mmCIF file with all atom_site columns, C-alpha atoms in Angstrom:
data_model
loop_
_atom_site.group_PDB
_atom_site.id
_atom_site.type_symbol
_atom_site.label_atom_id
_atom_site.label_alt_id
_atom_site.label_comp_id
_atom_site.label_asym_id
_atom_site.label_entity_id
_atom_site.label_seq_id
_atom_site.pdbx_PDB_ins_code
_atom_site.Cartn_x
_atom_site.Cartn_y
_atom_site.Cartn_z
_atom_site.occupancy
_atom_site.B_iso_or_equiv
_atom_site.pdbx_formal_charge
_atom_site.auth_seq_id
_atom_site.auth_comp_id
_atom_site.auth_asym_id
_atom_site.auth_atom_id
_atom_site.pdbx_PDB_model_num
ATOM 1   C CA . MET A 1 1   ? 16.281 51.787 43.058 1.00 48.00 ? 1   MET A CA 1
ATOM 2   C CA . THR A 1 2   ? 15.142 50.456 39.696 1.00 51.00 ? 2   THR A CA 1
ATOM 3   C CA . ALA A 1 3   ? 16.498 47.239 38.237 1.00 50.00 ? 3   ALA A CA 1
ATOM 4   C CA . ALA A 1 4   ? 18.232 49.239 35.513 1.00 47.00 ? 4   ALA A CA 1
ATOM 5   C CA . SER A 1 5   ? 20.172 51.396 37.999 1.00 71.00 ? 5   SER A CA 1
ATOM 6   C CA . ARG A 1 6   ? 21.534 48.421 39.895 1.00 85.00 ? 6   ARG A CA 1
ATOM 7   C CA . ARG A 1 7   ? 25.138 47.442 39.620 1.00 96.00 ? 7   ARG A CA 1
ATOM 8   C CA . VAL A 1 8   ? 24.724 43.685 39.663 1.00 97.00 ? 8   VAL A CA 1
ATOM 9   C CA . LEU A 1 9   ? 27.790 41.518 40.259 1.00 98.00 ? 9   LEU A CA 1
ATOM 10  C CA . GLY A 1 10  ? 27.128 37.998 38.986 1.00 98.00 ? 10  GLY A CA 1
ATOM 11  C CA . ILE A 1 11  ? 29.553 35.270 40.102 1.00 98.00 ? 11  ILE A CA 1
ATOM 12  C CA . ALA A 1 12  ? 29.558 31.693 38.843 1.00 97.00 ? 12  ALA A CA 1
ATOM 13  C CA . VAL A 1 13  ? 31.878 28.833 39.862 1.00 96.00 ? 13  VAL A CA 1
ATOM 14  C CA . ALA A 1 14  ? 32.903 25.687 37.996 1.00 94.00 ? 14  ALA A CA 1
ATOM 15  C CA . SER A 1 15  ? 35.641 23.212 38.446 1.00 93.00 ? 15  SER A CA 1
ATOM 16  C CA . GLY A 1 16  ? 38.901 25.134 38.257 1.00 95.00 ? 16  GLY A CA 1
ATOM 17  C CA . ARG A 1 17  ? 37.456 28.544 37.383 1.00 97.00 ? 17  ARG A CA 1
ATOM 18  C CA . VAL A 1 18  ? 35.329 31.429 38.597 1.00 98.00 ? 18  VAL A CA 1
ATOM 19  C CA . GLY A 1 19  ? 33.545 33.876 36.326 1.00 98.00 ? 19  GLY A CA 1
ATOM 20  C CA . CYS A 1 20  ? 32.529 37.372 37.348 1.00 98.00 ? 20  CYS A CA 1
ATOM 21  C CA . VAL A 1 21  ? 30.497 40.005 35.464 1.00 98.00 ? 21  VAL A CA 1
ATOM 22  C CA . LEU A 1 22  ? 29.148 43.408 36.397 1.00 98.00 ? 22  LEU A CA 1
ATOM 23  C CA . VAL A 1 23  ? 25.994 44.609 34.688 1.00 97.00 ? 23  VAL A CA 1
ATOM 24  C CA . ALA A 1 24  ? 25.252 48.297 35.367 1.00 95.00 ? 24  ALA A CA 1
ATOM 25  C CA . ASP A 1 25  ? 22.508 50.343 33.803 1.00 91.00 ? 25  ASP A CA 1
ATOM 26  C CA . GLY A 1 26  ? 21.727 47.494 31.432 1.00 90.00 ? 26  GLY A CA 1
ATOM 27  C CA . GLN A 1 27  ? 25.301 47.430 30.131 1.00 95.00 ? 27  GLN A CA 1
ATOM 28  C CA . LEU A 1 28  ? 28.050 44.851 30.610 1.00 96.00 ? 28  LEU A CA 1
ATOM 29  C CA . ARG A 1 29  ? 30.757 46.807 32.439 1.00 97.00 ? 29  ARG A CA 1
ATOM 30  C CA . HIS A 1 30  ? 33.173 44.109 33.634 1.00 97.00 ? 30  HIS A CA 1
ATOM 31  C CA . VAL A 1 31  ? 34.019 40.559 32.664 1.00 97.00 ? 31  VAL A CA 1
ATOM 32  C CA . GLN A 1 32  ? 36.602 38.365 34.378 1.00 97.00 ? 32  GLN A CA 1
ATOM 33  C CA . LEU A 1 33  ? 37.552 34.707 34.336 1.00 97.00 ? 33  LEU A CA 1
ATOM 34  C CA . THR A 1 34  ? 39.990 33.564 36.996 1.00 97.00 ? 34  THR A CA 1
ATOM 35  C CA . CYS A 1 35  ? 41.432 30.165 37.851 1.00 96.00 ? 35  CYS A CA 1
ATOM 36  C CA . LYS A 1 36  ? 43.107 31.357 41.035 1.00 97.00 ? 36  LYS A CA 1
ATOM 37  C CA . ALA A 1 37  ? 39.823 32.151 42.763 1.00 97.00 ? 37  ALA A CA 1
ATOM 38  C CA . ALA A 1 38  ? 38.824 28.508 42.320 1.00 97.00 ? 38  ALA A CA 1
ATOM 39  C CA . HIS A 1 39  ? 41.716 27.246 44.475 1.00 97.00 ? 39  HIS A CA 1
ATOM 40  C CA . SER A 1 40  ? 39.850 27.484 47.766 1.00 98.00 ? 40  SER A CA 1
ATOM 41  C CA . PRO A 1 41  ? 36.899 29.203 49.433 1.00 98.00 ? 41  PRO A CA 1
ATOM 42  C CA . GLU A 1 42  ? 39.317 31.555 51.207 1.00 98.00 ? 42  GLU A CA 1
ATOM 43  C CA . VAL A 1 43  ? 40.947 32.707 47.950 1.00 98.00 ? 43  VAL A CA 1
ATOM 44  C CA . ALA A 1 44  ? 37.525 33.114 46.308 1.00 98.00 ? 44  ALA A CA 1
ATOM 45  C CA . VAL A 1 45  ? 36.431 35.382 49.170 1.00 98.00 ? 45  VAL A CA 1
ATOM 46  C CA . GLU A 1 46  ? 39.588 37.485 48.712 1.00 98.00 ? 46  GLU A CA 1
ATOM 47  C CA . TYR A 1 47  ? 38.616 37.973 45.057 1.00 98.00 ? 47  TYR A CA 1
ATOM 48  C CA . LEU A 1 48  ? 35.091 38.875 46.104 1.00 98.00 ? 48  LEU A CA 1
ATOM 49  C CA . GLU A 1 49  ? 36.436 41.524 48.458 1.00 98.00 ? 49  GLU A CA 1
ATOM 50  C CA . ASP A 1 50  ? 38.525 43.009 45.607 1.00 98.00 ? 50  ASP A CA 1
ATOM 51  C CA . TRP A 1 51  ? 35.538 42.976 43.243 1.00 98.00 ? 51  TRP A CA 1
ATOM 52  C CA . ILE A 1 52  ? 33.392 44.727 45.829 1.00 98.00 ? 52  ILE A CA 1
ATOM 53  C CA . GLN A 1 53  ? 36.031 47.402 46.375 1.00 98.00 ? 53  GLN A CA 1
ATOM 54  C CA . ASP A 1 54  ? 36.840 47.895 42.683 1.00 98.00 ? 54  ASP A CA 1
ATOM 55  C CA . LEU A 1 55  ? 33.417 47.481 41.067 1.00 97.00 ? 55  LEU A CA 1
ATOM 56  C CA . GLN A 1 56  ? 31.152 48.918 43.770 1.00 97.00 ? 56  GLN A CA 1
ATOM 57  C CA . PRO A 1 57  ? 28.174 46.591 43.128 1.00 97.00 ? 57  PRO A CA 1
ATOM 58  C CA . THR A 1 58  ? 24.784 47.369 44.621 1.00 96.00 ? 58  THR A CA 1
ATOM 59  C CA . PHE A 1 59  ? 23.702 43.724 44.282 1.00 97.00 ? 59  PHE A CA 1
ATOM 60  C CA . ILE A 1 60  ? 25.595 40.455 44.316 1.00 97.00 ? 60  ILE A CA 1
ATOM 61  C CA . VAL A 1 61  ? 24.151 37.226 42.898 1.00 97.00 ? 61  VAL A CA 1
ATOM 62  C CA . THR A 1 62  ? 25.584 33.723 43.149 1.00 96.00 ? 62  THR A CA 1
ATOM 63  C CA . GLU A 1 63  ? 24.212 30.300 42.482 1.00 93.00 ? 63  GLU A CA 1
ATOM 64  C CA . ASP A 1 64  ? 22.522 28.619 45.442 1.00 92.00 ? 64  ASP A CA 1
ATOM 65  C CA . ALA A 1 65  ? 25.152 26.150 46.606 1.00 88.00 ? 65  ALA A CA 1
ATOM 66  C CA . TYR A 1 66  ? 22.569 23.824 48.063 1.00 85.00 ? 66  TYR A CA 1
ATOM 67  C CA . ARG A 1 67  ? 20.612 23.591 44.812 1.00 81.00 ? 67  ARG A CA 1
ATOM 68  C CA . ALA A 1 68  ? 23.721 23.244 42.640 1.00 63.00 ? 68  ALA A CA 1
ATOM 69  C CA . THR A 1 69  ? 23.390 19.480 42.468 1.00 69.00 ? 69  THR A CA 1
ATOM 70  C CA . ARG A 1 70  ? 25.547 19.081 39.351 1.00 80.00 ? 70  ARG A CA 1
ATOM 71  C CA . LYS A 1 71  ? 28.486 20.790 41.002 1.00 88.00 ? 71  LYS A CA 1
ATOM 72  C CA . GLY A 1 72  ? 31.169 18.986 42.975 1.00 90.00 ? 72  GLY A CA 1
ATOM 73  C CA . GLU A 1 73  ? 31.762 19.374 46.702 1.00 94.00 ? 73  GLU A CA 1
ATOM 74  C CA . HIS A 1 74  ? 34.743 21.716 46.264 1.00 95.00 ? 74  HIS A CA 1
ATOM 75  C CA . VAL A 1 75  ? 32.803 24.019 43.886 1.00 95.00 ? 75  VAL A CA 1
ATOM 76  C CA . ARG A 1 76  ? 29.772 24.062 46.202 1.00 94.00 ? 76  ARG A CA 1
ATOM 77  C CA . ALA A 1 77  ? 32.073 25.013 49.119 1.00 96.00 ? 77  ALA A CA 1
ATOM 78  C CA . ILE A 1 78  ? 33.390 27.979 47.112 1.00 97.00 ? 78  ILE A CA 1
ATOM 79  C CA . ILE A 1 79  ? 29.862 29.085 46.106 1.00 96.00 ? 79  ILE A CA 1
ATOM 80  C CA . ALA A 1 80  ? 28.735 28.844 49.770 1.00 96.00 ? 80  ALA A CA 1
ATOM 81  C CA . ALA A 1 81  ? 31.742 30.847 50.943 1.00 97.00 ? 81  ALA A CA 1
ATOM 82  C CA . LEU A 1 82  ? 31.029 33.609 48.420 1.00 97.00 ? 82  LEU A CA 1
ATOM 83  C CA . ALA A 1 83  ? 27.333 33.748 49.381 1.00 96.00 ? 83  ALA A CA 1
ATOM 84  C CA . ASP A 1 84  ? 28.170 33.701 53.097 1.00 96.00 ? 84  ASP A CA 1
ATOM 85  C CA . HIS A 1 85  ? 30.667 36.540 52.669 1.00 97.00 ? 85  HIS A CA 1
ATOM 86  C CA . ALA A 1 86  ? 28.157 38.545 50.609 1.00 97.00 ? 86  ALA A CA 1
ATOM 87  C CA . ASP A 1 87  ? 25.783 38.181 53.533 1.00 96.00 ? 87  ASP A CA 1
ATOM 88  C CA . THR A 1 88  ? 28.309 39.917 55.816 1.00 96.00 ? 88  THR A CA 1
ATOM 89  C CA . THR A 1 89  ? 28.387 43.021 53.612 1.00 95.00 ? 89  THR A CA 1
ATOM 90  C CA . LYS A 1 90  ? 25.862 45.811 53.469 1.00 94.00 ? 90  LYS A CA 1
ATOM 91  C CA . ILE A 1 91  ? 25.235 44.948 49.827 1.00 96.00 ? 91  ILE A CA 1
ATOM 92  C CA . ASN A 1 92  ? 21.968 43.298 48.805 1.00 96.00 ? 92  ASN A CA 1
ATOM 93  C CA . ASN A 1 93  ? 22.602 39.811 47.605 1.00 95.00 ? 93  ASN A CA 1
ATOM 94  C CA . ALA A 1 94  ? 20.909 36.616 46.590 1.00 94.00 ? 94  ALA A CA 1
ATOM 95  C CA . ALA A 1 95  ? 21.855 32.983 46.080 1.00 93.00 ? 95  ALA A CA 1
ATOM 96  C CA . ILE A 1 96  ? 19.524 31.716 43.414 1.00 92.00 ? 96  ILE A CA 1
ATOM 97  C CA . LYS A 1 97  ? 18.789 28.479 41.602 1.00 89.00 ? 97  LYS A CA 1
ATOM 98  C CA . ARG A 1 98  ? 20.484 28.511 38.203 1.00 83.00 ? 98  ARG A CA 1
ATOM 99  C CA . GLU A 1 99  ? 17.718 28.404 35.629 1.00 81.00 ? 99  GLU A CA 1
ATOM 100 C CA . GLN A 1 100 ? 18.563 27.932 31.970 1.00 77.00 ? 100 GLN A CA 1
ATOM 101 C CA . ARG A 1 101 ? 16.353 29.864 29.592 1.00 82.00 ? 101 ARG A CA 1
ATOM 102 C CA . CYS A 1 102 ? 17.334 27.732 26.603 1.00 83.00 ? 102 CYS A CA 1
ATOM 103 C CA . ALA A 1 103 ? 17.685 24.097 25.690 1.00 80.00 ? 103 ALA A CA 1
ATOM 104 C CA . ASN A 1 104 ? 21.396 24.108 26.570 1.00 89.00 ? 104 ASN A CA 1
ATOM 105 C CA . LYS A 1 105 ? 24.267 26.334 27.741 1.00 90.00 ? 105 LYS A CA 1
ATOM 106 C CA . TYR A 1 106 ? 25.445 27.014 24.210 1.00 91.00 ? 106 TYR A CA 1
ATOM 107 C CA . GLU A 1 107 ? 22.077 28.373 23.066 1.00 93.00 ? 107 GLU A CA 1
ATOM 108 C CA . GLU A 1 108 ? 21.959 30.479 26.210 1.00 94.00 ? 108 GLU A CA 1
ATOM 109 C CA . ALA A 1 109 ? 25.460 31.818 25.485 1.00 94.00 ? 109 ALA A CA 1
ATOM 110 C CA . ALA A 1 110 ? 24.377 32.720 21.951 1.00 94.00 ? 110 ALA A CA 1
ATOM 111 C CA . LEU A 1 111 ? 21.330 34.552 23.317 1.00 94.00 ? 111 LEU A CA 1
ATOM 112 C CA . LEU A 1 112 ? 23.458 36.470 25.816 1.00 95.00 ? 112 LEU A CA 1
ATOM 113 C CA . ALA A 1 113 ? 26.102 37.283 23.186 1.00 96.00 ? 113 ALA A CA 1
ATOM 114 C CA . LYS A 1 114 ? 23.337 38.735 21.009 1.00 96.00 ? 114 LYS A CA 1
ATOM 115 C CA . LYS A 1 115 ? 22.315 41.061 23.855 1.00 96.00 ? 115 LYS A CA 1
ATOM 116 C CA . TYR A 1 116 ? 25.930 41.883 24.767 1.00 97.00 ? 116 TYR A CA 1
ATOM 117 C CA . PRO A 1 117 ? 27.813 41.893 21.442 1.00 96.00 ? 117 PRO A CA 1
ATOM 118 C CA . GLN A 1 118 ? 31.193 42.478 23.056 1.00 96.00 ? 118 GLN A CA 1
ATOM 119 C CA . LEU A 1 119 ? 31.029 38.847 24.243 1.00 96.00 ? 119 LEU A CA 1
ATOM 120 C CA . GLU A 1 120 ? 30.495 37.417 20.743 1.00 94.00 ? 120 GLU A CA 1
ATOM 121 C CA . PRO A 1 121 ? 34.248 36.783 20.147 1.00 93.00 ? 121 PRO A CA 1
ATOM 122 C CA . SER A 1 122 ? 34.440 34.699 23.324 1.00 92.00 ? 122 SER A CA 1
ATOM 123 C CA . ARG A 1 123 ? 31.183 32.853 22.852 1.00 92.00 ? 123 ARG A CA 1
ATOM 124 C CA . PRO A 1 124 ? 31.936 29.118 23.039 1.00 87.00 ? 124 PRO A CA 1
ATOM 125 C CA . GLU A 1 125 ? 31.017 26.801 20.236 1.00 84.00 ? 125 GLU A CA 1
ATOM 126 C CA . LYS A 1 126 ? 29.184 23.616 21.096 1.00 81.00 ? 126 LYS A CA 1
ATOM 127 C CA . ARG A 1 127 ? 31.667 20.981 22.188 1.00 77.00 ? 127 ARG A CA 1
ATOM 128 C CA . LYS A 1 128 ? 31.967 17.403 21.139 1.00 80.00 ? 128 LYS A CA 1
ATOM 129 C CA . LEU A 1 129 ? 30.870 14.837 23.746 1.00 81.00 ? 129 LEU A CA 1
ATOM 130 C CA . TRP A 1 130 ? 34.451 13.891 24.539 1.00 81.00 ? 130 TRP A CA 1
ATOM 131 C CA . GLU A 1 131 ? 35.725 17.475 24.881 1.00 78.00 ? 131 GLU A CA 1
ATOM 132 C CA . ALA A 1 132 ? 35.873 19.438 28.132 1.00 76.00 ? 132 ALA A CA 1
ATOM 133 C CA . GLU A 1 133 ? 33.520 22.346 28.583 1.00 83.00 ? 133 GLU A CA 1
ATOM 134 C CA . PRO A 1 134 ? 35.062 25.545 27.245 1.00 84.00 ? 134 PRO A CA 1
ATOM 135 C CA . ARG A 1 135 ? 36.662 27.676 29.992 1.00 91.00 ? 135 ARG A CA 1
ATOM 136 C CA . GLN A 1 136 ? 34.824 30.840 28.954 1.00 94.00 ? 136 GLN A CA 1
ATOM 137 C CA . MET A 1 137 ? 31.414 29.218 29.504 1.00 94.00 ? 137 MET A CA 1
ATOM 138 C CA . ILE A 1 138 ? 31.654 30.238 33.172 1.00 96.00 ? 138 ILE A CA 1
ATOM 139 C CA . VAL A 1 139 ? 31.477 33.939 32.179 1.00 97.00 ? 139 VAL A CA 1
ATOM 140 C CA . PHE A 1 140 ? 28.163 33.271 30.414 1.00 96.00 ? 140 PHE A CA 1
ATOM 141 C CA . GLU A 1 141 ? 26.902 31.430 33.527 1.00 95.00 ? 141 GLU A CA 1
ATOM 142 C CA . ALA A 1 142 ? 27.808 34.447 35.661 1.00 96.00 ? 142 ALA A CA 1
ATOM 143 C CA . LEU A 1 143 ? 26.030 36.719 33.192 1.00 96.00 ? 143 LEU A CA 1
ATOM 144 C CA . ALA A 1 144 ? 22.928 34.497 33.243 1.00 95.00 ? 144 ALA A CA 1
ATOM 145 C CA . LEU A 1 145 ? 22.837 34.841 37.034 1.00 95.00 ? 145 LEU A CA 1
ATOM 146 C CA . ALA A 1 146 ? 23.149 38.624 36.801 1.00 95.00 ? 146 ALA A CA 1
ATOM 147 C CA . GLU A 1 147 ? 20.448 38.669 34.120 1.00 93.00 ? 147 GLU A CA 1
ATOM 148 C CA . ALA A 1 148 ? 18.095 36.740 36.393 1.00 91.00 ? 148 ALA A CA 1
ATOM 149 C CA . ILE A 1 149 ? 18.217 39.653 38.844 1.00 85.00 ? 149 ILE A CA 1
ATOM 150 C CA . THR A 1 150 ? 18.149 42.510 36.317 1.00 76.00 ? 150 THR A CA 1
ATOM 151 C CA . ALA A 1 151 ? 15.370 41.087 34.176 1.00 66.00 ? 151 ALA A CA 1
#
């Protein structure tokens, strides 16, 4: 199977939200941001089961929970639960270190929005220091994880 024929499900977790994208044949086929999946590891796994059934990925990629040093304990527990559940499926999967290709998340989001123009309307603008990170940033993190596998 070539990288282009994979159906890569990228999942990223942040405080209070989970982002999910499916990249298939080099095209962005599914984008979802959910707050409910961030309630607990068990709820996140239920969402993963639904995504597997509905989206039929051939590869699942999550962040490596043990290398996610900037993430809180609750978020790392959700990431670990997702990776552990992916390991129980027959689907190829990887938990990888999140590598940024740009100076910051906002530049990375702009780069990804250029490649996937349908995301341009939801591309977050750089925040002020006192502002919270935009909710939709998690979708771009999930896409960056998927891109790391498809590239």
